[in-house]
Tab-separated table of C-alpha atoms in Angstrom:
chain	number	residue	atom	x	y	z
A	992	UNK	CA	-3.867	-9.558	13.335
A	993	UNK	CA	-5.994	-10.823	10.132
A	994	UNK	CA	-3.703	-12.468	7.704
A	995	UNK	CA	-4.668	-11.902	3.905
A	996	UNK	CA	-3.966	-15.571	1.971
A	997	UNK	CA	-3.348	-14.946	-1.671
A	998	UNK	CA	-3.389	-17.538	-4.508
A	999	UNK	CA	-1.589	-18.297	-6.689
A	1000	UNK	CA	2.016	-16.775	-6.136
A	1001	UNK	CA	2.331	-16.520	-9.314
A	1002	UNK	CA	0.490	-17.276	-12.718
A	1003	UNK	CA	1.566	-17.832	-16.289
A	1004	UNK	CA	-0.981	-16.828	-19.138
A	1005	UNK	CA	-1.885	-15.263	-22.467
A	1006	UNK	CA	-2.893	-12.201	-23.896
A	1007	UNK	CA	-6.793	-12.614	-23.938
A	1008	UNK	CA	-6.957	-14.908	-20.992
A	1009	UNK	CA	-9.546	-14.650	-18.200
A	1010	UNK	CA	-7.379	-15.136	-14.608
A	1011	UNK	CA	-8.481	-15.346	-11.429
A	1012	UNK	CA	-6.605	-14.651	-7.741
A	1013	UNK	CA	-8.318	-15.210	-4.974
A	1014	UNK	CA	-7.729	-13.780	-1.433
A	1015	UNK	CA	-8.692	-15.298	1.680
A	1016	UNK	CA	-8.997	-13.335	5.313
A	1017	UNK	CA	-8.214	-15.028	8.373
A	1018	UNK	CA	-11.519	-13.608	9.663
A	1019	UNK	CA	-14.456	-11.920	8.650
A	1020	UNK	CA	-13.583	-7.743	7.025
A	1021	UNK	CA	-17.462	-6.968	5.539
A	1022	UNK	CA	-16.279	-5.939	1.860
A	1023	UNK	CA	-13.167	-4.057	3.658
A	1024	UNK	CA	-10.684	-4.905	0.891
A	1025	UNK	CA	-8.408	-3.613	-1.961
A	1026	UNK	CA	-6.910	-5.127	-5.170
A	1027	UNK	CA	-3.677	-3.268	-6.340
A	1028	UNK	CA	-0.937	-3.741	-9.119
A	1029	UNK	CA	2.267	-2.846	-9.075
A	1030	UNK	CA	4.636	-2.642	-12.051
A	1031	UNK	CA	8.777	-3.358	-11.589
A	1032	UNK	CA	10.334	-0.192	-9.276
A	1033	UNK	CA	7.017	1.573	-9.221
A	1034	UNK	CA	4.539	2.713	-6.739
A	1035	UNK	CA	1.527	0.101	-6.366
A	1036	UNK	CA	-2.022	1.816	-8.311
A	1037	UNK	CA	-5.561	0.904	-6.434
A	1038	UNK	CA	-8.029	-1.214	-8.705
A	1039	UNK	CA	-10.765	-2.067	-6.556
A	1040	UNK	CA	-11.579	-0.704	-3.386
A	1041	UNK	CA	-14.347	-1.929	-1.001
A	1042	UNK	CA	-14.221	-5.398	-2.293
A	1043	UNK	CA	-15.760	-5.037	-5.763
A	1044	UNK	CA	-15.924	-0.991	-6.728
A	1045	UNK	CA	-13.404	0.162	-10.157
A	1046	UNK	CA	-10.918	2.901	-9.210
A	1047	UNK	CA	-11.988	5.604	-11.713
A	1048	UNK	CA	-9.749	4.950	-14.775
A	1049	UNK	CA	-9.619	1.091	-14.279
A	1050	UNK	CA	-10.395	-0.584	-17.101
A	1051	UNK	CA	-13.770	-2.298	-17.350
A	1052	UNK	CA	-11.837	-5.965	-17.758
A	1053	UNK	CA	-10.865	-5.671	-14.195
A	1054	UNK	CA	-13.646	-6.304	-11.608
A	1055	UNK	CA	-13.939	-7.393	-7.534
A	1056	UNK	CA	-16.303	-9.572	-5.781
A	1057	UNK	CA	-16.429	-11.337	-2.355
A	1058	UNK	CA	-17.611	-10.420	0.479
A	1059	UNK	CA	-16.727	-11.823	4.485
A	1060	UNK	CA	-13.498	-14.043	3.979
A	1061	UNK	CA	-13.221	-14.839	0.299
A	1062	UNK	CA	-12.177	-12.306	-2.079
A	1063	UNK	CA	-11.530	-12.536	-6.125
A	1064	UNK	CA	-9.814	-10.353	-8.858
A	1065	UNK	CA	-10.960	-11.094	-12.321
A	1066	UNK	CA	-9.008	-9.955	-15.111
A	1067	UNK	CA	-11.884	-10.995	-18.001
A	1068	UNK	CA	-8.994	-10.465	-21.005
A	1069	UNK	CA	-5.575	-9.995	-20.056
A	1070	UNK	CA	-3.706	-6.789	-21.737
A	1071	UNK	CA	0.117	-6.574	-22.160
A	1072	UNK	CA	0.150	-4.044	-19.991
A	1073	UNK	CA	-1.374	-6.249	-16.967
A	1074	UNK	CA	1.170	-8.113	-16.845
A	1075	UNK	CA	2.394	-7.075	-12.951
A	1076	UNK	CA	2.278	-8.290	-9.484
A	1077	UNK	CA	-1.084	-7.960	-7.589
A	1078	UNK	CA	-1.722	-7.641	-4.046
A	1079	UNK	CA	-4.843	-7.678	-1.728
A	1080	UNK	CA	-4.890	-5.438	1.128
A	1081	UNK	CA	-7.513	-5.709	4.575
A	1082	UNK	CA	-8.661	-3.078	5.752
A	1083	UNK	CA	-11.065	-3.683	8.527
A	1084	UNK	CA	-8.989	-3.297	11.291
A	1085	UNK	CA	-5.364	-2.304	12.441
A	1086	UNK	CA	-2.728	-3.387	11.155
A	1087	UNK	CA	-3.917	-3.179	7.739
A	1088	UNK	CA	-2.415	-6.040	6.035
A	1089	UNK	CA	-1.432	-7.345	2.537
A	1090	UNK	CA	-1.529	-10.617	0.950
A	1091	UNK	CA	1.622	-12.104	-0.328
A	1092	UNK	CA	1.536	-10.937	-3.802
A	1093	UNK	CA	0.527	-12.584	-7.010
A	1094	UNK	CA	3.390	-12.453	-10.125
A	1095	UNK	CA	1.631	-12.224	-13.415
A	1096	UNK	CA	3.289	-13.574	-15.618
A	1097	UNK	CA	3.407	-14.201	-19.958
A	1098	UNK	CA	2.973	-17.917	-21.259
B	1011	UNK	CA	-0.432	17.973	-10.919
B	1012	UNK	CA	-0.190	15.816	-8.016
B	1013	UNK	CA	2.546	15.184	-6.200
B	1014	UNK	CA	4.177	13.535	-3.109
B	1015	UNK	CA	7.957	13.978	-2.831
B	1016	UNK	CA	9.444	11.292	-0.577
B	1017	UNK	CA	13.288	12.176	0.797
B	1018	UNK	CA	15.564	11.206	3.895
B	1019	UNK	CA	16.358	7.677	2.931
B	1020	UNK	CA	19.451	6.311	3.038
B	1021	UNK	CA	22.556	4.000	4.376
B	1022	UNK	CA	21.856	4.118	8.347
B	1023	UNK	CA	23.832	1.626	10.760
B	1024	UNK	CA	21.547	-0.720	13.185
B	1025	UNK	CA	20.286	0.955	15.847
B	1026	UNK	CA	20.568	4.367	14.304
B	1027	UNK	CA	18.264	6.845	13.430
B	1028	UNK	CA	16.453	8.744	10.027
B	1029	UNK	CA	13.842	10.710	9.118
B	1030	UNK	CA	11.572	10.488	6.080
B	1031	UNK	CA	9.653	13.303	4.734
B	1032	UNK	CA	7.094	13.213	2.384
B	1033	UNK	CA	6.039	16.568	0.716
B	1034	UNK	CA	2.689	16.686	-1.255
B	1035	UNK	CA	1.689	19.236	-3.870
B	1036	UNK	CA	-2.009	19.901	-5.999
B	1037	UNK	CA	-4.413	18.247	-3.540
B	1038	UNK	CA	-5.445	19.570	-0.095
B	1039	UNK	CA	-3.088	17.681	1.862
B	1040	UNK	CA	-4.368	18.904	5.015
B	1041	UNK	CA	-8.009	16.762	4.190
B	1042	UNK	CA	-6.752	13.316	3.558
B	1043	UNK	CA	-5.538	10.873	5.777
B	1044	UNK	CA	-1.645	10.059	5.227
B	1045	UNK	CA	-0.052	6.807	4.889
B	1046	UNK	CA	3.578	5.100	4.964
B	1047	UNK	CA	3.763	1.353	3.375
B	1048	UNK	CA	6.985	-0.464	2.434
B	1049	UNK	CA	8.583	-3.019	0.592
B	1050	UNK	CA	11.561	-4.547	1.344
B	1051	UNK	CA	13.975	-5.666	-1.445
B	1052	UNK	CA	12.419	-8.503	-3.922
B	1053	UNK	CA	9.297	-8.884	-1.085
B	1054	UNK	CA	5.715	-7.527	-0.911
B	1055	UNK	CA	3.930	-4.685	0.480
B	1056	UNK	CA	3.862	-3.583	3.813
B	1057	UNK	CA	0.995	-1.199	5.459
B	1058	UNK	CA	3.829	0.726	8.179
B	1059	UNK	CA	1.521	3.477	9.659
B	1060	UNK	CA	-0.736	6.113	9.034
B	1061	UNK	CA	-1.816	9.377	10.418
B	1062	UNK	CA	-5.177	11.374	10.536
B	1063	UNK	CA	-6.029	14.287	9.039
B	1064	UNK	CA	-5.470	16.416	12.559
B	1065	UNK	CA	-2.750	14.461	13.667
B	1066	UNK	CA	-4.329	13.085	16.474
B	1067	UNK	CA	-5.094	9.727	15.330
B	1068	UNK	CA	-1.949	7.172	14.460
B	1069	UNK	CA	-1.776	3.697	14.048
B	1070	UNK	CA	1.472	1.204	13.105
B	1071	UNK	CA	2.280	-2.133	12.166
B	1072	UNK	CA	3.305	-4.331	15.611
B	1073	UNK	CA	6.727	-4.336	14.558
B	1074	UNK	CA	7.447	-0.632	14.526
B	1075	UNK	CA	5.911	0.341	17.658
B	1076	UNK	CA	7.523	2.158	20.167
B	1077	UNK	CA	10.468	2.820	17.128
B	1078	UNK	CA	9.010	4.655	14.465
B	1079	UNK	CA	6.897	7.866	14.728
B	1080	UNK	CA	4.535	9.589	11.912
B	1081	UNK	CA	3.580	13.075	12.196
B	1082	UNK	CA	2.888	15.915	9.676
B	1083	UNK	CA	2.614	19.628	9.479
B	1084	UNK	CA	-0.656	20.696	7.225
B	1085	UNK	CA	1.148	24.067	7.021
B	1086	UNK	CA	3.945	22.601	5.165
B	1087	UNK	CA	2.052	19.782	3.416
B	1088	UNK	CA	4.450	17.260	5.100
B	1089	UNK	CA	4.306	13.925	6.429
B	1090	UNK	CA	7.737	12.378	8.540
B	1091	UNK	CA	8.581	9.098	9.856
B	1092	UNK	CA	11.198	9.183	12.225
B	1093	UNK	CA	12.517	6.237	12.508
B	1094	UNK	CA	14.922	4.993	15.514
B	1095	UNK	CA	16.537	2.237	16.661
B	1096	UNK	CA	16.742	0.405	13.025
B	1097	UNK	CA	17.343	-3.052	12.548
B	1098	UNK	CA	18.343	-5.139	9.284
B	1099	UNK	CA	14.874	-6.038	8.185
B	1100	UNK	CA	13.731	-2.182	7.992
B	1101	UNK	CA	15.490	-2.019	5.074
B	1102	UNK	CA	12.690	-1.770	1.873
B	1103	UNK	CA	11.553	1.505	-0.121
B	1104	UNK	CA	9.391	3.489	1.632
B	1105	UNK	CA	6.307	5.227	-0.211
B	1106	UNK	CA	4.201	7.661	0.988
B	1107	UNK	CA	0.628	7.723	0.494
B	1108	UNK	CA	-2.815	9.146	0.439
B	1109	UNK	CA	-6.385	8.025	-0.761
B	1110	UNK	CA	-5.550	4.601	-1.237
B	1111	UNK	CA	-7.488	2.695	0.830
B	1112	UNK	CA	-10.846	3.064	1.045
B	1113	UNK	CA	-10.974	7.024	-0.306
B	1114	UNK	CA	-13.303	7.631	-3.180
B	1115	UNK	CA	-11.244	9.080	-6.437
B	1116	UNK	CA	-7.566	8.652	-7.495
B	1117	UNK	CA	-5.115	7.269	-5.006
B	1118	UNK	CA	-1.666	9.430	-4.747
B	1119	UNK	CA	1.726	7.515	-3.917
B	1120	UNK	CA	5.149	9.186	-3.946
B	1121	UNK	CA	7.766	7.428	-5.727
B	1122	UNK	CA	9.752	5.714	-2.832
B	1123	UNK	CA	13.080	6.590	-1.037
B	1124	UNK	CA	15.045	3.349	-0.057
B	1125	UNK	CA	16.391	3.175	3.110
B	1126	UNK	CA	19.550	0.552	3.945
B	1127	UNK	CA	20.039	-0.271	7.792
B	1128	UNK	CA	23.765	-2.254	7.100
B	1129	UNK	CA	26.883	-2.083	9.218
């Protein structure tokens, strides 16, 4: 199975902040990976999908890139509303699997 | 609108039995690929299984192999997950879900139905 290694586990910032999370695959998956969010007792929303294309009605602050094993979300200027946990999901080949999750957090 | 409908959870003893149905409403249901993905309580996401748009192509996560089933019925714009011989650490929300992995366009998710395996 490919394990999905997601950093930081959590992260403290500001409104207006750029943050980073980075995902790392146990093996090569092309550009076969998804950022989502999820909000507290809600269903998790796509971002990104094949590594660095914006889910239609993402805002423009969110973008993907990586390629192979490494794998970033930037958030260019964090939103109150962004504030969420974050997960990275594989899929190049069964099981499909998540990273860990990263807690957003406000400073 | 659209819609996916998740029922069936509930408190289930280890090494019982339930079924989860998902119903789906304003999309073709019949064209998309159909998912199942998890979270158990306080933890992260979990990719469970998912189904073709036929039926004829199914896939699950190592530890539910051999226990779990997925199936649906186009004609009833339905997806199931029976689910036997539970154990403790199947207990999370389960979520239905379509177009969310690689799938062009919006990405549909029900809103969960929590399912307890306890004595």
């Amino acid at each position: 199975d490919i394990q999905m290694t997601q950093s930081p586990s959590s992260l403290s910032a500001s409104v207006g902040d750029r943050v980073t999370i980075t995902c790392r695959a146990s093996q090569g998956i092309r550009n076969d990976l998804g950022w989502y969010q999820q909000k507290p007792g809600k269903a998790p929303k796509r971002l990104i999908y094949a590594a660095s294309t914006l889910q239609s009605g993402v805002p423009s602050r969110f973008s993907g890139s990586g390629s192979g094993t490494e794998f970033i979300l930037t958030i260019s200027s964090l939103q109150p509303e962004d504030f969420a946990t974050y997960y990275c999901l594989q899929y190049n080949s069964h099981p499909y699997t998540f990273g860990q999750g990263t807690k957003l957090e406000i400073k | 609108e659209v819609q996916l409908v998740e029922s069936g959870g509930g408190l289930v003893q280890p090494g019982g039995s339930l079924r989860l149905s998902c119903e789906g409403s304003g999309f073709t249901f019949s064209s998309y690929w159909m998912s199942w993905v998890r979270q158990a309580p306080g933890k992260g996401l979990e990719w469970v299984a998912h189904i073709n748009q036929d039926g004829r192509q199914k896939y699950y996560v190592d530890s539910v192999q051999g226990r779990f089933t997925i199936s649906r019925d186009n004609a009833q714009n339905s997806l199931y997950l029976q689910m036997n011989s539970l154990r403790a650490e199947d207990t999370a929300v389960y979520f239905c879900a379509s177009k969310w992995v690689d799938a062009p366009g919006t990405d549909y998710w029900g809103q969960g139905t929590l399912v307890i395996v306890s004595s």
